[in-house]
Amino acid sequence: MMTMTRLFFPLLLASSTLVQAEMTFEISDDGTLKQPQNYREWIYVGTPVTPNDMNDGKAPFPEFHAVYIDPKSFDHWKKTGAFRDGTILVKELVSVGSKQAVSGKGYFMGDFIGLEATIKSAKHFPNEPGNWAYFSFTDPQHGMLKSTAKAFPTEACNACHQASAKTDWVFTQYYPVLRAADGTAGR
Ligand code: HEC
């Protein structure tokens, strides 16, 4: 019996490590997502800007949106032009810090002010259109990010992405890095 335990334990450990390596995010069975870490080391795909001063002083997602995709899903995108089950994209919100620099007038990045994320998982979100679920770690009241988040209802986020995003709920029309990397484009 002892020998059996010793033999099986390392095998179990090895297989659970493998499963984790496939997922770049940590999510519990009830759909609570842990705040993504190290995403600034992922693949950067683009930066839409919705400055407050062009949105009646209150953009829904102020102001710069630096968007990143996890490296494994980027590899898959390059080969297939599709987002694999297990994809995570984050959009980090950055304020406009200045509108004037030595290079001229413009919008220059200030501070980090928020973090949003979307993940595609058939296992966790079988009923969400496209299996995409949307999260916010932004906590404007406390000025700090939340450590976990629950998915928004479908109408709050998914519906607009489904209606207007170019590729599988993702706004690739605003991400030149993804467009350039798509190895299937023009095939
Ligand atoms: C009215 C339409 C609309 C709604 C509602 C909306 N989004 Fe988006 N979302 C966009 C657009 C447009 C972009 C790309 C340009 C940008 O960032 O402004 C985007 C980009 C994103 C991205 C980057 C990855 C991607 O899919 O392109 C994330 C993450 C995201 N939104 C999260 C959310 C969350 C969380 C909610 C709900 C609280 C939400 N969105 C609601 C329009 C919307």
PDB file of C-alpha atoms and ligand atoms in Angstrom:
ATOM      1  CA  MET A   1       0.000   0.000   0.000  1.00  0.00           C
ATOM      2  CA  MET A   2       2.809   2.401   0.942  1.00  0.00           C
ATOM      3  CA  THR A   3       4.555   1.715  -2.346  1.00  0.00           C
ATOM      4  CA  MET A   4       1.376   2.410  -4.287  1.00  0.00           C
ATOM      5  CA  THR A   5       0.980   5.819  -2.623  1.00  0.00           C
ATOM      6  CA  ARG A   6       4.571   6.747  -3.320  1.00  0.00           C
ATOM      7  CA  LEU A   7       4.223   5.764  -6.915  1.00  0.00           C
ATOM      8  CA  PHE A   8       0.962   7.518  -7.609  1.00  0.00           C
ATOM      9  CA  PHE A   9       1.566  10.789  -5.794  1.00  0.00           C
ATOM     10  CA  PRO A  10       4.239  12.168  -8.144  1.00  0.00           C
ATOM     11  CA  LEU A  11       2.161  11.100 -11.129  1.00  0.00           C
ATOM     12  CA  LEU A  12      -0.860  13.022  -9.870  1.00  0.00           C
ATOM     13  CA  LEU A  13       1.252  16.085  -9.173  1.00  0.00           C
ATOM     14  CA  ALA A  14       2.735  16.010 -12.663  1.00  0.00           C
ATOM     15  CA  SER A  15      -0.665  15.803 -14.335  1.00  0.00           C
ATOM     16  CA  SER A  16      -2.189  18.685 -12.346  1.00  0.00           C
ATOM     17  CA  THR A  17       0.805  20.899 -13.206  1.00  0.00           C
ATOM     18  CA  LEU A  18       0.195  20.138 -16.859  1.00  0.00           C
ATOM     19  CA  VAL A  19      -3.450  21.189 -16.664  1.00  0.00           C
ATOM     20  CA  GLN A  20      -2.498  24.458 -14.964  1.00  0.00           C
ATOM     21  CA  ALA A  21       0.066  25.250 -17.651  1.00  0.00           C
ATOM     22  CA  GLU A  22      -2.772  25.281 -20.227  1.00  0.00           C
ATOM     23  CA  MET A  23      -4.712  27.939 -18.298  1.00  0.00           C
ATOM     24  CA  THR A  24      -3.175  31.374 -17.886  1.00  0.00           C
ATOM     25  CA  PHE A  25      -5.827  32.410 -15.422  1.00  0.00           C
ATOM     26  CA  GLU A  26      -7.002  31.116 -12.079  1.00  0.00           C
ATOM     27  CA  ILE A  27     -10.732  30.644 -11.726  1.00  0.00           C
ATOM     28  CA  SER A  28     -12.735  28.761  -9.119  1.00  0.00           C
ATOM     29  CA  ASP A  29     -15.592  26.397  -9.928  1.00  0.00           C
ATOM     30  CA  ASP A  30     -18.145  29.082  -9.040  1.00  0.00           C
ATOM     31  CA  GLY A  31     -16.633  31.399 -11.686  1.00  0.00           C
ATOM     32  CA  THR A  32     -14.615  33.749  -9.444  1.00  0.00           C
ATOM     33  CA  LEU A  33     -11.531  34.978 -11.289  1.00  0.00           C
ATOM     34  CA  LYS A  34      -8.349  35.874  -9.432  1.00  0.00           C
ATOM     35  CA  GLN A  35      -6.714  39.159 -10.402  1.00  0.00           C
ATOM     36  CA  PRO A  36      -4.347  38.304 -13.298  1.00  0.00           C
ATOM     37  CA  GLN A  37      -0.647  38.762 -12.530  1.00  0.00           C
ATOM     38  CA  ASN A  38       2.380  39.504 -14.724  1.00  0.00           C
ATOM     39  CA  TYR A  39       0.196  40.484 -17.687  1.00  0.00           C
ATOM     40  CA  ARG A  40       2.579  43.335 -18.523  1.00  0.00           C
ATOM     41  CA  GLU A  41       4.942  40.554 -19.634  1.00  0.00           C
ATOM     42  CA  TRP A  42       2.347  39.060 -22.020  1.00  0.00           C
ATOM     43  CA  ILE A  43       1.869  40.099 -25.653  1.00  0.00           C
ATOM     44  CA  TYR A  44       0.748  43.709 -25.994  1.00  0.00           C
ATOM     45  CA  VAL A  45      -1.862  44.091 -28.753  1.00  0.00           C
ATOM     46  CA  GLY A  46      -2.943  47.740 -28.836  1.00  0.00           C
ATOM     47  CA  THR A  47      -4.035  50.859 -26.952  1.00  0.00           C
ATOM     48  CA  PRO A  48      -7.437  52.397 -27.639  1.00  0.00           C
ATOM     49  CA  VAL A  49      -7.862  55.802 -25.918  1.00  0.00           C
ATOM     50  CA  THR A  50     -11.211  57.150 -24.708  1.00  0.00           C
ATOM     51  CA  PRO A  51     -10.161  60.332 -22.908  1.00  0.00           C
ATOM     52  CA  ASN A  52     -12.603  61.838 -20.422  1.00  0.00           C
ATOM     53  CA  ASP A  53     -12.414  65.203 -22.167  1.00  0.00           C
ATOM     54  CA  MET A  54     -13.917  63.719 -25.347  1.00  0.00           C
ATOM     55  CA  ASN A  55     -16.623  61.848 -23.384  1.00  0.00           C
ATOM     56  CA  ASP A  56     -18.440  64.506 -21.356  1.00  0.00           C
ATOM     57  CA  GLY A  57     -15.848  64.203 -18.627  1.00  0.00           C
ATOM     58  CA  LYS A  58     -16.697  60.566 -17.892  1.00  0.00           C
ATOM     59  CA  ALA A  59     -15.589  57.840 -20.319  1.00  0.00           C
ATOM     60  CA  PRO A  60     -17.050  54.427 -19.387  1.00  0.00           C
ATOM     61  CA  PHE A  61     -13.499  53.051 -19.359  1.00  0.00           C
ATOM     62  CA  PRO A  62     -11.127  55.950 -18.729  1.00  0.00           C
ATOM     63  CA  GLU A  63      -8.755  56.607 -20.524  1.00  0.00           C
ATOM     64  CA  PHE A  64      -5.920  54.654 -22.221  1.00  0.00           C
ATOM     65  CA  HIS A  65      -6.695  50.931 -22.577  1.00  0.00           C
ATOM     66  CA  ALA A  66      -3.485  48.919 -22.852  1.00  0.00           C
ATOM     67  CA  VAL A  67      -4.591  45.473 -24.045  1.00  0.00           C
ATOM     68  CA  TYR A  68      -2.580  42.260 -23.615  1.00  0.00           C
ATOM     69  CA  ILE A  69      -3.143  38.590 -24.527  1.00  0.00           C
ATOM     70  CA  ASP A  70      -1.560  35.600 -22.786  1.00  0.00           C
ATOM     71  CA  PRO A  71       1.407  34.164 -24.724  1.00  0.00           C
ATOM     72  CA  LYS A  72      -0.050  30.664 -25.270  1.00  0.00           C
ATOM     73  CA  SER A  73      -3.197  32.054 -26.858  1.00  0.00           C
ATOM     74  CA  PHE A  74      -1.124  34.451 -28.971  1.00  0.00           C
ATOM     75  CA  ASP A  75       0.812  31.464 -30.378  1.00  0.00           C
ATOM     76  CA  HIS A  76      -2.457  29.770 -31.207  1.00  0.00           C
ATOM     77  CA  TRP A  77      -3.796  32.974 -32.819  1.00  0.00           C
ATOM     78  CA  LYS A  78      -0.692  33.252 -35.038  1.00  0.00           C
ATOM     79  CA  LYS A  79      -1.232  29.754 -36.409  1.00  0.00           C
ATOM     80  CA  THR A  80      -5.028  29.681 -36.661  1.00  0.00           C
ATOM     81  CA  GLY A  81      -6.374  33.257 -36.617  1.00  0.00           C
ATOM     82  CA  ALA A  82      -8.689  32.071 -33.816  1.00  0.00           C
ATOM     83  CA  PHE A  83      -8.937  32.420 -30.046  1.00  0.00           C
ATOM     84  CA  ARG A  84      -8.459  29.109 -28.248  1.00  0.00           C
ATOM     85  CA  ASP A  85     -10.575  27.942 -25.344  1.00  0.00           C
ATOM     86  CA  GLY A  86      -8.552  29.242 -22.391  1.00  0.00           C
ATOM     87  CA  THR A  87      -7.762  32.664 -23.904  1.00  0.00           C
ATOM     88  CA  ILE A  88      -7.453  35.642 -21.551  1.00  0.00           C
ATOM     89  CA  LEU A  89      -7.186  39.276 -22.628  1.00  0.00           C
ATOM     90  CA  VAL A  90      -6.710  42.063 -20.125  1.00  0.00           C
ATOM     91  CA  LYS A  91      -7.191  45.760 -20.600  1.00  0.00           C
ATOM     92  CA  GLU A  92      -5.296  47.906 -18.180  1.00  0.00           C
ATOM     93  CA  LEU A  93      -6.672  51.413 -17.737  1.00  0.00           C
ATOM     94  CA  VAL A  94      -4.227  54.298 -17.561  1.00  0.00           C
ATOM     95  CA  SER A  95      -5.160  57.934 -16.974  1.00  0.00           C
ATOM     96  CA  VAL A  96      -4.168  60.794 -19.242  1.00  0.00           C
ATOM     97  CA  GLY A  97      -1.374  62.361 -17.232  1.00  0.00           C
ATOM     98  CA  SER A  98      -0.572  65.291 -19.459  1.00  0.00           C
ATOM     99  CA  LYS A  99      -1.743  66.869 -22.693  1.00  0.00           C
ATOM    100  CA  GLN A 100       1.433  68.669 -23.514  1.00  0.00           C
ATOM    101  CA  ALA A 101       4.981  67.405 -23.841  1.00  0.00           C
ATOM    102  CA  VAL A 102       8.147  68.544 -25.545  1.00  0.00           C
ATOM    103  CA  SER A 103       7.022  66.544 -28.592  1.00  0.00           C
ATOM    104  CA  GLY A 104       3.812  68.551 -28.882  1.00  0.00           C
ATOM    105  CA  LYS A 105       0.196  68.548 -27.757  1.00  0.00           C
ATOM    106  CA  GLY A 106      -1.363  65.124 -27.219  1.00  0.00           C
ATOM    107  CA  TYR A 107      -2.401  62.520 -24.692  1.00  0.00           C
ATOM    108  CA  PHE A 108       0.401  61.224 -22.494  1.00  0.00           C
ATOM    109  CA  MET A 109       0.001  58.339 -20.080  1.00  0.00           C
ATOM    110  CA  GLY A 110      -0.353  59.042 -16.376  1.00  0.00           C
ATOM    111  CA  ASP A 111      -1.142  56.400 -13.750  1.00  0.00           C
ATOM    112  CA  PHE A 112      -2.620  52.912 -13.669  1.00  0.00           C
ATOM    113  CA  ILE A 113      -6.272  53.257 -12.646  1.00  0.00           C
ATOM    114  CA  GLY A 114      -8.029  50.004 -13.464  1.00  0.00           C
ATOM    115  CA  LEU A 115      -8.004  46.473 -14.803  1.00  0.00           C
ATOM    116  CA  GLU A 116     -10.617  44.598 -16.855  1.00  0.00           C
ATOM    117  CA  ALA A 117     -10.403  41.087 -18.259  1.00  0.00           C
ATOM    118  CA  THR A 118     -12.205  38.681 -20.544  1.00  0.00           C
ATOM    119  CA  ILE A 119     -11.732  34.932 -20.740  1.00  0.00           C
ATOM    120  CA  LYS A 120     -13.045  32.261 -23.064  1.00  0.00           C
ATOM    121  CA  SER A 121     -13.897  29.029 -21.287  1.00  0.00           C
ATOM    122  CA  ALA A 122     -16.537  26.525 -22.363  1.00  0.00           C
ATOM    123  CA  LYS A 123     -16.053  24.665 -19.103  1.00  0.00           C
ATOM    124  CA  HIS A 124     -16.775  27.642 -16.842  1.00  0.00           C
ATOM    125  CA  PHE A 125     -19.136  29.628 -19.080  1.00  0.00           C
ATOM    126  CA  PRO A 126     -21.088  27.142 -21.223  1.00  0.00           C
ATOM    127  CA  ASN A 127     -24.078  29.516 -21.389  1.00  0.00           C
ATOM    128  CA  GLU A 128     -22.264  32.743 -22.256  1.00  0.00           C
ATOM    129  CA  PRO A 129     -22.405  33.615 -25.970  1.00  0.00           C
ATOM    130  CA  GLY A 130     -19.062  32.517 -27.464  1.00  0.00           C
ATOM    131  CA  ASN A 131     -18.125  31.237 -23.977  1.00  0.00           C
ATOM    132  CA  TRP A 132     -16.677  34.710 -23.241  1.00  0.00           C
ATOM    133  CA  ALA A 133     -17.080  36.116 -19.707  1.00  0.00           C
ATOM    134  CA  TYR A 134     -16.169  39.668 -18.597  1.00  0.00           C
ATOM    135  CA  PHE A 135     -14.644  40.892 -15.344  1.00  0.00           C
ATOM    136  CA  SER A 136     -13.578  44.127 -13.667  1.00  0.00           C
ATOM    137  CA  PHE A 137     -10.988  44.473 -10.932  1.00  0.00           C
ATOM    138  CA  THR A 138     -11.337  48.253 -10.909  1.00  0.00           C
ATOM    139  CA  ASP A 139     -12.374  49.768  -7.591  1.00  0.00           C
ATOM    140  CA  PRO A 140     -12.576  53.550  -8.067  1.00  0.00           C
ATOM    141  CA  GLN A 141     -13.747  54.109  -4.467  1.00  0.00           C
ATOM    142  CA  HIS A 142     -10.631  52.676  -2.908  1.00  0.00           C
ATOM    143  CA  GLY A 143      -8.131  53.380  -5.674  1.00  0.00           C
ATOM    144  CA  MET A 144      -6.858  49.805  -5.438  1.00  0.00           C
ATOM    145  CA  LEU A 145      -7.568  46.777  -7.581  1.00  0.00           C
ATOM    146  CA  LYS A 146      -9.859  44.063  -6.257  1.00  0.00           C
ATOM    147  CA  SER A 147      -8.148  40.713  -5.778  1.00  0.00           C
ATOM    148  CA  THR A 148     -11.029  38.675  -7.246  1.00  0.00           C
ATOM    149  CA  ALA A 149     -13.993  39.362  -9.519  1.00  0.00           C
ATOM    150  CA  LYS A 150     -17.216  37.689 -10.616  1.00  0.00           C
ATOM    151  CA  ALA A 151     -18.399  37.679 -14.232  1.00  0.00           C
ATOM    152  CA  PHE A 152     -20.805  40.412 -15.308  1.00  0.00           C
ATOM    153  CA  PRO A 153     -24.274  39.494 -16.594  1.00  0.00           C
ATOM    154  CA  THR A 154     -24.327  38.854 -20.365  1.00  0.00           C
ATOM    155  CA  GLU A 155     -26.140  42.129 -21.222  1.00  0.00           C
ATOM    156  CA  ALA A 156     -23.603  44.278 -19.341  1.00  0.00           C
ATOM    157  CA  CYS A 157     -20.579  43.424 -21.484  1.00  0.00           C
ATOM    158  CA  ASN A 158     -20.840  40.361 -23.714  1.00  0.00           C
ATOM    159  CA  ALA A 159     -23.761  41.727 -25.776  1.00  0.00           C
ATOM    160  CA  CYS A 160     -21.882  44.797 -27.041  1.00  0.00           C
ATOM    161  CA  HIS A 161     -18.775  42.721 -27.801  1.00  0.00           C
ATOM    162  CA  GLN A 162     -20.891  40.179 -29.696  1.00  0.00           C
ATOM    163  CA  ALA A 163     -22.578  42.927 -31.737  1.00  0.00           C
ATOM    164  CA  SER A 164     -19.539  45.059 -32.619  1.00  0.00           C
ATOM    165  CA  ALA A 165     -16.230  43.210 -32.210  1.00  0.00           C
ATOM    166  CA  LYS A 166     -14.609  42.018 -35.431  1.00  0.00           C
ATOM    167  CA  THR A 167     -13.308  38.572 -34.441  1.00  0.00           C
ATOM    168  CA  ASP A 168     -15.035  36.233 -31.993  1.00  0.00           C
ATOM    169  CA  TRP A 169     -16.096  38.930 -29.484  1.00  0.00           C
ATOM    170  CA  VAL A 170     -12.599  40.544 -29.578  1.00  0.00           C
ATOM    171  CA  PHE A 171     -12.112  44.048 -31.032  1.00  0.00           C
ATOM    172  CA  THR A 172      -9.291  43.032 -33.388  1.00  0.00           C
ATOM    173  CA  GLN A 173     -10.185  46.043 -35.576  1.00  0.00           C
ATOM    174  CA  TYR A 174      -8.366  48.136 -32.923  1.00  0.00           C
ATOM    175  CA  TYR A 175      -5.435  45.752 -32.284  1.00  0.00           C
ATOM    176  CA  PRO A 176      -2.850  46.091 -35.067  1.00  0.00           C
ATOM    177  CA  VAL A 177      -0.518  43.603 -33.383  1.00  0.00           C
ATOM    178  CA  LEU A 178      -3.109  40.814 -33.666  1.00  0.00           C
ATOM    179  CA  ARG A 179      -3.965  41.689 -37.259  1.00  0.00           C
ATOM    180  CA  ALA A 180      -0.312  41.660 -38.276  1.00  0.00           C
ATOM    181  CA  ALA A 181       0.377  38.365 -36.481  1.00  0.00           C
ATOM    182  CA  ASP A 182      -2.560  36.424 -37.952  1.00  0.00           C
ATOM    183  CA  GLY A 183      -0.774  33.857 -40.113  1.00  0.00           C
ATOM    184  CA  THR A 184      -4.008  32.875 -41.857  1.00  0.00           C
ATOM    185  CA  ALA A 185      -4.767  36.408 -43.136  1.00  0.00           C
ATOM    186  CA  GLY A 186      -4.761  36.557 -46.926  1.00  0.00           C
ATOM    187  CA  ARG A 187      -4.650  32.769 -47.239  1.00  0.00           C
TER     188      ARG A 187
HETATM  189  C1  HEC B   1     -20.916  49.594 -25.657  1.00  0.00           C
HETATM  190  C2  HEC B   1     -19.997  48.555 -26.005  1.00  0.00           C
HETATM  191  C3  HEC B   1     -19.158  47.873 -24.930  1.00  0.00           C
HETATM  192  C4  HEC B   1     -19.568  47.410 -23.705  1.00  0.00           C
HETATM  193  C5  HEC B   1     -20.938  47.486 -23.068  1.00  0.00           C
HETATM  194  C6  HEC B   1     -18.393  46.793 -23.101  1.00  0.00           C
HETATM  195  N1  HEC B   1     -17.323  46.851 -23.948  1.00  0.00           N
HETATM  196 FE1  HEC B   1     -15.475  46.022 -23.610  1.00  0.00          FE
HETATM  197  N2  HEC B   1     -14.824  46.867 -25.336  1.00  0.00           N
HETATM  198  C7  HEC B   1     -15.569  47.665 -26.199  1.00  0.00           C
HETATM  199  C8  HEC B   1     -14.704  48.185 -27.253  1.00  0.00           C
HETATM  200  C9  HEC B   1     -15.142  49.104 -28.405  1.00  0.00           C
HETATM  201  C10 HEC B   1     -13.415  47.681 -27.002  1.00  0.00           C
HETATM  202  C11 HEC B   1     -12.140  47.946 -27.782  1.00  0.00           C
HETATM  203  C12 HEC B   1     -11.795  49.401 -27.795  1.00  0.00           C
HETATM  204  C13 HEC B   1     -11.629  49.997 -26.433  1.00  0.00           C
HETATM  205  O1  HEC B   1     -10.917  49.427 -25.592  1.00  0.00           O
HETATM  206  O2  HEC B   1     -12.234  51.050 -26.207  1.00  0.00           O
HETATM  207  C14 HEC B   1     -13.525  46.828 -25.798  1.00  0.00           C
HETATM  208  C15 HEC B   1     -12.488  46.087 -25.276  1.00  0.00           C
HETATM  209  C16 HEC B   1     -12.570  45.326 -24.122  1.00  0.00           C
HETATM  210  C17 HEC B   1     -11.517  44.456 -23.621  1.00  0.00           C
HETATM  211  C18 HEC B   1     -10.237  44.117 -24.344  1.00  0.00           C
HETATM  212  C19 HEC B   1     -10.352  42.797 -25.133  1.00  0.00           C
HETATM  213  C20 HEC B   1     -11.398  42.792 -26.235  1.00  0.00           C
HETATM  214  O3  HEC B   1     -12.357  41.990 -26.117  1.00  0.00           O
HETATM  215  O4  HEC B   1     -11.299  43.539 -27.237  1.00  0.00           O
HETATM  216  C21 HEC B   1     -11.934  43.995 -22.417  1.00  0.00           C
HETATM  217  C22 HEC B   1     -11.180  43.074 -21.482  1.00  0.00           C
HETATM  218  C23 HEC B   1     -13.254  44.537 -22.177  1.00  0.00           C
HETATM  219  N3  HEC B   1     -13.636  45.325 -23.247  1.00  0.00           N
HETATM  220  C24 HEC B   1     -13.988  44.339 -21.026  1.00  0.00           C
HETATM  221  C25 HEC B   1     -15.294  44.785 -20.866  1.00  0.00           C
HETATM  222  C26 HEC B   1     -16.074  44.618 -19.650  1.00  0.00           C
HETATM  223  C27 HEC B   1     -15.560  43.996 -18.370  1.00  0.00           C
HETATM  224  C28 HEC B   1     -17.314  45.133 -19.898  1.00  0.00           C
HETATM  225  C29 HEC B   1     -18.507  45.182 -18.968  1.00  0.00           C
HETATM  226  C30 HEC B   1     -18.350  45.830 -17.696  1.00  0.00           C
HETATM  227  C31 HEC B   1     -17.306  45.642 -21.252  1.00  0.00           C
HETATM  228  N4  HEC B   1     -16.088  45.412 -21.816  1.00  0.00           N
HETATM  229  C32 HEC B   1     -18.401  46.239 -21.848  1.00  0.00           C
HETATM  230  C33 HEC B   1     -16.914  47.885 -26.133  1.00  0.00           C
HETATM  231  C34 HEC B   1     -17.729  47.531 -25.064  1.00  0.00           C
END
